[in-house]
C-alpha cells in the first residue's frame, strides 16, 4: 500500500487531467491549461487527505498489509531482526501471527504506547519457542558471549531507572520507551544470540544439576562485593525485593558469572536459555 498508493494517485491525477482536456477541447488553450492544472491539484489534495483513512482501512482488514507496516517499523528500530528472520522463515511467520493477534484482539494502534509491552511479550514468546531451543545448543564460546552481554544490558536499563533495570532482569521484556543505549545493548545481545543459534550442535548438552550447582557456587565466591547471607536470603524472595535491590543483585550475579571459566559460564547460560 505504501508503494502502491502514490502510483494510484499519479494515475488518477493523469486521468483527471486527460478528462479535463477532453471536456474543454473547444475552449482556448489558456483555459484548458488552467482547468487541467486545477483538476490535478484537486485530485492530489483529495487523495492526500484520504490516504490516512485508506491505509487505516487496509491495516485493519489486511494481515499482509498490516504486517508489512509493522515489519518495516520493527526493522527500522532494530535492523538485527532481518538476521533473526533469516535463521528460519517460521520465526517471522510466528512473530507476525503473535503481533497481529495483539493488534486485532486489543485494537491497539501501532502508535499507541500500549503496544510496546504487548509486542515485547509476543516477541519473547516467539524467541522461547523458535530461537532459544536451538541457541542453547550453541558452542561454549557463543553461549558465553551471549550471556556476557547481560550485565551490560542491565547497566543500560539502569541508566533509564532502577525500575527499568529490575523489570528487564525479572521478566526479560523490554517495556522501556525507545532509548539509544538500551536499543544498542539489546541489539548486541541479539547478535550474540544469532551467533549461538548458528553454532548449534546437538552434542552440546545442558549441564547436570551437580555441574550447575557447582558453577553457581563458584560464581558466588567471585561476586564484587561478595554475596553475604542477607544477599542470599534476598535472592530467595527476589520478586518481593525493592526494584533497586533486584537490579543490584542481578548485576552482581551476572558480573560474577562473567568471571567464571568458560565451561562453567556456558553451563549457567545454557540453562538460562533453556528456561527462557
PDB file of N, CA, C and O in Angstrom, residues 44-88:
ATOM      1  N   UNK A  44      -5.123  15.574  -6.392  1.00  0.00           N
ATOM      2  CA  UNK A  44      -3.985  15.336  -5.493  1.00  0.00           C
ATOM      3  C   UNK A  44      -4.369  15.607  -4.049  1.00  0.00           C
ATOM      4  O   UNK A  44      -4.044  14.826  -3.139  1.00  0.00           O
ATOM      5  N   UNK A  45      -5.058  16.722  -3.809  1.00  0.00           N
ATOM      6  CA  UNK A  45      -5.474  17.063  -2.451  1.00  0.00           C
ATOM      7  C   UNK A  45      -6.446  16.031  -1.887  1.00  0.00           C
ATOM      8  O   UNK A  45      -6.359  15.649  -0.710  1.00  0.00           O
ATOM      9  N   UNK A  46      -7.380  15.570  -2.727  1.00  0.00           N
ATOM     10  CA  UNK A  46      -8.354  14.577  -2.277  1.00  0.00           C
ATOM     11  C   UNK A  46      -7.653  13.276  -1.893  1.00  0.00           C
ATOM     12  O   UNK A  46      -7.922  12.697  -0.828  1.00  0.00           O
ATOM     13  N   UNK A  47      -6.745  12.808  -2.734  1.00  0.00           N
ATOM     14  CA  UNK A  47      -6.051  11.552  -2.440  1.00  0.00           C
ATOM     15  C   UNK A  47      -5.131  11.691  -1.231  1.00  0.00           C
ATOM     16  O   UNK A  47      -4.980  10.750  -0.438  1.00  0.00           O
ATOM     17  N   UNK A  48      -4.496  12.847  -1.085  1.00  0.00           N
ATOM     18  CA  UNK A  48      -3.626  13.074   0.069  1.00  0.00           C
ATOM     19  C   UNK A  48      -4.428  13.065   1.361  1.00  0.00           C
ATOM     20  O   UNK A  48      -4.028  12.462   2.364  1.00  0.00           O
ATOM     21  N   UNK A  49      -5.578  13.722   1.356  1.00  0.00           N
ATOM     22  CA  UNK A  49      -6.429  13.766   2.543  1.00  0.00           C
ATOM     23  C   UNK A  49      -7.005  12.397   2.872  1.00  0.00           C
ATOM     24  O   UNK A  49      -7.200  12.048   4.049  1.00  0.00           O
ATOM     25  N   UNK A  50      -7.286  11.622   1.843  1.00  0.00           N
ATOM     26  CA  UNK A  50      -7.918  10.321   2.050  1.00  0.00           C
ATOM     27  C   UNK A  50      -6.922   9.233   2.454  1.00  0.00           C
ATOM     28  O   UNK A  50      -7.322   8.203   3.008  1.00  0.00           O
ATOM     29  N   UNK A  51      -5.640   9.461   2.193  1.00  0.00           N
ATOM     30  CA  UNK A  51      -4.656   8.387   2.409  1.00  0.00           C
ATOM     31  C   UNK A  51      -4.664   7.808   3.819  1.00  0.00           C
ATOM     32  O   UNK A  51      -4.660   6.578   3.973  1.00  0.00           O
ATOM     33  N   UNK A  52      -4.667   8.624   4.895  1.00  0.00           N
ATOM     34  CA  UNK A  52      -4.673   8.016   6.238  1.00  0.00           C
ATOM     35  C   UNK A  52      -5.851   7.078   6.463  1.00  0.00           C
ATOM     36  O   UNK A  52      -5.697   6.007   7.067  1.00  0.00           O
ATOM     37  N   UNK A  53      -7.034   7.466   5.980  1.00  0.00           N
ATOM     38  CA  UNK A  53      -8.206   6.619   6.167  1.00  0.00           C
ATOM     39  C   UNK A  53      -8.122   5.351   5.327  1.00  0.00           C
ATOM     40  O   UNK A  53      -8.516   4.267   5.776  1.00  0.00           O
ATOM     41  N   UNK A  54      -7.629   5.486   4.108  1.00  0.00           N
ATOM     42  CA  UNK A  54      -7.475   4.311   3.246  1.00  0.00           C
ATOM     43  C   UNK A  54      -6.492   3.322   3.865  1.00  0.00           C
ATOM     44  O   UNK A  54      -6.732   2.103   3.917  1.00  0.00           O
ATOM     45  N   UNK A  55      -5.362   3.844   4.371  1.00  0.00           N
ATOM     46  CA  UNK A  55      -4.353   2.972   4.972  1.00  0.00           C
ATOM     47  C   UNK A  55      -4.866   2.351   6.268  1.00  0.00           C
ATOM     48  O   UNK A  55      -4.570   1.196   6.564  1.00  0.00           O
ATOM     49  N   UNK A  56      -5.632   3.118   7.045  1.00  0.00           N
ATOM     50  CA  UNK A  56      -6.208   2.563   8.269  1.00  0.00           C
ATOM     51  C   UNK A  56      -7.188   1.437   7.927  1.00  0.00           C
ATOM     52  O   UNK A  56      -7.209   0.396   8.580  1.00  0.00           O
ATOM     53  N   UNK A  57      -7.984   1.646   6.884  1.00  0.00           N
ATOM     54  CA  UNK A  57      -8.928   0.618   6.439  1.00  0.00           C
ATOM     55  C   UNK A  57      -8.177  -0.650   6.039  1.00  0.00           C
ATOM     56  O   UNK A  57      -8.534  -1.760   6.440  1.00  0.00           O
ATOM     57  N   UNK A  58      -7.102  -0.477   5.255  1.00  0.00           N
ATOM     58  CA  UNK A  58      -6.323  -1.632   4.809  1.00  0.00           C
ATOM     59  C   UNK A  58      -5.616  -2.306   5.989  1.00  0.00           C
ATOM     60  O   UNK A  58      -5.546  -3.536   6.071  1.00  0.00           O
ATOM     61  N   UNK A  59      -5.109  -1.496   6.928  1.00  0.00           N
ATOM     62  CA  UNK A  59      -4.390  -2.037   8.081  1.00  0.00           C
ATOM     63  C   UNK A  59      -5.307  -2.915   8.928  1.00  0.00           C
ATOM     64  O   UNK A  59      -4.906  -3.967   9.420  1.00  0.00           O
ATOM     65  N   UNK A  60      -6.552  -2.485   9.087  1.00  0.00           N
ATOM     66  CA  UNK A  60      -7.491  -3.211   9.931  1.00  0.00           C
ATOM     67  C   UNK A  60      -8.018  -4.473   9.275  1.00  0.00           C
ATOM     68  O   UNK A  60      -8.484  -5.385   9.967  1.00  0.00           O
ATOM     69  N   UNK A  61      -7.951  -4.564   7.951  1.00  0.00           N
ATOM     70  CA  UNK A  61      -8.592  -5.681   7.259  1.00  0.00           C
ATOM     71  C   UNK A  61      -7.629  -6.606   6.525  1.00  0.00           C
ATOM     72  O   UNK A  61      -8.017  -7.718   6.158  1.00  0.00           O
ATOM     73  N   UNK A  62      -6.416  -6.166   6.307  1.00  0.00           N
ATOM     74  CA  UNK A  62      -5.463  -6.999   5.563  1.00  0.00           C
ATOM     75  C   UNK A  62      -4.260  -7.339   6.448  1.00  0.00           C
ATOM     76  O   UNK A  62      -3.485  -6.465   6.811  1.00  0.00           O
ATOM     77  N   UNK A  63      -4.130  -8.623   6.788  1.00  0.00           N
ATOM     78  CA  UNK A  63      -2.980  -9.042   7.587  1.00  0.00           C
ATOM     79  C   UNK A  63      -1.673  -8.809   6.838  1.00  0.00           C
ATOM     80  O   UNK A  63      -0.666  -8.431   7.439  1.00  0.00           O
ATOM     81  N   UNK A  64      -1.682  -9.041   5.529  1.00  0.00           N
ATOM     82  CA  UNK A  64      -0.454  -8.859   4.741  1.00  0.00           C
ATOM     83  C   UNK A  64      -0.008  -7.404   4.776  1.00  0.00           C
ATOM     84  O   UNK A  64       1.183  -7.111   4.969  1.00  0.00           O
ATOM     85  N   UNK A  65      -0.957  -6.488   4.606  1.00  0.00           N
ATOM     86  CA  UNK A  65      -0.593  -5.068   4.640  1.00  0.00           C
ATOM     87  C   UNK A  65      -0.188  -4.645   6.050  1.00  0.00           C
ATOM     88  O   UNK A  65       0.804  -3.945   6.233  1.00  0.00           O
ATOM     89  N   UNK A  66      -0.963  -5.074   7.059  1.00  0.00           N
ATOM     90  CA  UNK A  66      -0.642  -4.708   8.437  1.00  0.00           C
ATOM     91  C   UNK A  66       0.751  -5.185   8.813  1.00  0.00           C
ATOM     92  O   UNK A  66       1.527  -4.448   9.434  1.00  0.00           O
ATOM     93  N   UNK A  67       1.099  -6.418   8.424  1.00  0.00           N
ATOM     94  CA  UNK A  67       2.424  -6.925   8.768  1.00  0.00           C
ATOM     95  C   UNK A  67       3.511  -6.176   8.007  1.00  0.00           C
ATOM     96  O   UNK A  67       4.593  -5.927   8.547  1.00  0.00           O
ATOM     97  N   UNK A  68       3.254  -5.776   6.769  1.00  0.00           N
ATOM     98  CA  UNK A  68       4.274  -5.027   6.019  1.00  0.00           C
ATOM     99  C   UNK A  68       4.587  -3.710   6.715  1.00  0.00           C
ATOM    100  O   UNK A  68       5.746  -3.276   6.768  1.00  0.00           O
ATOM    101  N   UNK A  69       3.554  -3.075   7.281  1.00  0.00           N
ATOM    102  CA  UNK A  69       3.768  -1.817   8.008  1.00  0.00           C
ATOM    103  C   UNK A  69       4.529  -2.075   9.306  1.00  0.00           C
ATOM    104  O   UNK A  69       5.509  -1.396   9.621  1.00  0.00           O
ATOM    105  N   UNK A  70       4.071  -3.086  10.059  1.00  0.00           N
ATOM    106  CA  UNK A  70       4.722  -3.398  11.328  1.00  0.00           C
ATOM    107  C   UNK A  70       6.155  -3.851  11.115  1.00  0.00           C
ATOM    108  O   UNK A  70       7.066  -3.453  11.848  1.00  0.00           O
ATOM    109  N   UNK A  71       6.368  -4.686  10.115  1.00  0.00           N
ATOM    110  CA  UNK A  71       7.712  -5.210   9.841  1.00  0.00           C
ATOM    111  C   UNK A  71       8.675  -4.074   9.521  1.00  0.00           C
ATOM    112  O   UNK A  71       9.807  -4.047  10.021  1.00  0.00           O
ATOM    113  N   UNK A  72       8.218  -3.135   8.696  1.00  0.00           N
ATOM    114  CA  UNK A  72       9.076  -2.014   8.320  1.00  0.00           C
ATOM    115  C   UNK A  72       9.467  -1.191   9.553  1.00  0.00           C
ATOM    116  O   UNK A  72      10.631  -0.785   9.712  1.00  0.00           O
ATOM    117  N   UNK A  73       8.512  -0.985  10.452  1.00  0.00           N
ATOM    118  CA  UNK A  73       8.806  -0.200  11.651  1.00  0.00           C
ATOM    119  C   UNK A  73       9.722  -0.952  12.601  1.00  0.00           C
ATOM    120  O   UNK A  73      10.647  -0.376  13.187  1.00  0.00           O
ATOM    121  N   UNK A  74       9.473  -2.246  12.774  1.00  0.00           N
ATOM    122  CA  UNK A  74      10.305  -3.047  13.665  1.00  0.00           C
ATOM    123  C   UNK A  74      11.741  -3.118  13.175  1.00  0.00           C
ATOM    124  O   UNK A  74      12.694  -2.992  13.955  1.00  0.00           O
ATOM    125  N   UNK A  75      11.911  -3.329  11.872  1.00  0.00           N
ATOM    126  CA  UNK A  75      13.255  -3.428  11.303  1.00  0.00           C
ATOM    127  C   UNK A  75      13.965  -2.080  11.359  1.00  0.00           C
ATOM    128  O   UNK A  75      15.178  -2.009  11.580  1.00  0.00           O
ATOM    129  N   UNK A  76      13.209  -0.987  11.181  1.00  0.00           N
ATOM    130  CA  UNK A  76      13.816   0.345  11.296  1.00  0.00           C
ATOM    131  C   UNK A  76      14.335   0.577  12.703  1.00  0.00           C
ATOM    132  O   UNK A  76      15.406   1.176  12.899  1.00  0.00           O
ATOM    133  N   UNK A  77      13.611   0.078  13.718  1.00  0.00           N
ATOM    134  CA  UNK A  77      14.037   0.225  15.103  1.00  0.00           C
ATOM    135  C   UNK A  77      15.160  -0.732  15.453  1.00  0.00           C
ATOM    136  O   UNK A  77      16.039  -0.404  16.251  1.00  0.00           O
ATOM    137  N   UNK A  78      15.140  -1.935  14.855  1.00  0.00           N
ATOM    138  CA  UNK A  78      16.134  -2.957  15.176  1.00  0.00           C
ATOM    139  C   UNK A  78      16.485  -3.746  13.910  1.00  0.00           C
ATOM    140  O   UNK A  78      15.896  -4.788  13.629  1.00  0.00           O
ATOM    141  N   UNK A  79      17.466  -3.262  13.141  1.00  0.00           N
ATOM    142  CA  UNK A  79      17.833  -3.933  11.883  1.00  0.00           C
ATOM    143  C   UNK A  79      18.291  -5.375  12.066  1.00  0.00           C
ATOM    144  O   UNK A  79      18.249  -6.162  11.110  1.00  0.00           O
ATOM    145  N   UNK A  80      18.715  -5.750  13.277  1.00  0.00           N
ATOM    146  CA  UNK A  80      19.162  -7.118  13.526  1.00  0.00           C
ATOM    147  C   UNK A  80      18.033  -8.122  13.300  1.00  0.00           C
ATOM    148  O   UNK A  80      18.268  -9.305  13.051  1.00  0.00           O
ATOM    149  N   UNK A  81      16.790  -7.651  13.349  1.00  0.00           N
ATOM    150  CA  UNK A  81      15.662  -8.552  13.110  1.00  0.00           C
ATOM    151  C   UNK A  81      15.745  -9.247  11.753  1.00  0.00           C
ATOM    152  O   UNK A  81      15.298 -10.377  11.606  1.00  0.00           O
ATOM    153  N   UNK A  82      16.310  -8.566  10.772  1.00  0.00           N
ATOM    154  CA  UNK A  82      16.457  -9.196   9.459  1.00  0.00           C
ATOM    155  C   UNK A  82      17.306 -10.457   9.551  1.00  0.00           C
ATOM    156  O   UNK A  82      17.028 -11.460   8.884  1.00  0.00           O
ATOM    157  N   UNK A  83      18.351 -10.415  10.372  1.00  0.00           N
ATOM    158  CA  UNK A  83      19.202 -11.592  10.568  1.00  0.00           C
ATOM    159  C   UNK A  83      18.460 -12.679  11.340  1.00  0.00           C
ATOM    160  O   UNK A  83      18.659 -13.870  11.098  1.00  0.00           O
ATOM    161  N   UNK A  84      17.617 -12.267  12.286  1.00  0.00           N
ATOM    162  CA  UNK A  84      16.815 -13.234  13.033  1.00  0.00           C
ATOM    163  C   UNK A  84      15.839 -13.932  12.087  1.00  0.00           C
ATOM    164  O   UNK A  84      15.701 -15.153  12.105  1.00  0.00           O
ATOM    165  N   UNK A  85      15.167 -13.167  11.244  1.00  0.00           N
ATOM    166  CA  UNK A  85      14.214 -13.753  10.297  1.00  0.00           C
ATOM    167  C   UNK A  85      14.905 -14.708   9.332  1.00  0.00           C
ATOM    168  O   UNK A  85      14.305 -15.692   8.885  1.00  0.00           O
ATOM    169  N   UNK A  86      16.156 -14.410   9.002  1.00  0.00           N
ATOM    170  CA  UNK A  86      16.889 -15.245   8.050  1.00  0.00           C
ATOM    171  C   UNK A  86      17.256 -16.615   8.635  1.00  0.00           C
ATOM    172  O   UNK A  86      17.566 -17.536   7.877  1.00  0.00           O
ATOM    173  N   UNK A  87      17.212 -16.761   9.949  1.00  0.00           N
ATOM    174  CA  UNK A  87      17.555 -18.039  10.569  1.00  0.00           C
ATOM    175  C   UNK A  87      16.564 -19.129  10.193  1.00  0.00           C
ATOM    176  O   UNK A  87      16.939 -20.275   9.953  1.00  0.00           O
ATOM    177  N   UNK A  88      15.284 -18.765  10.165  1.00  0.00           N
ATOM    178  CA  UNK A  88      14.219 -19.734   9.914  1.00  0.00           C
ATOM    179  C   UNK A  88      12.965 -18.954   9.528  1.00  0.00           C
ATOM    180  O   UNK A  88      12.512 -18.102  10.302  1.00  0.00           O
TER     181      UNK A  88
END
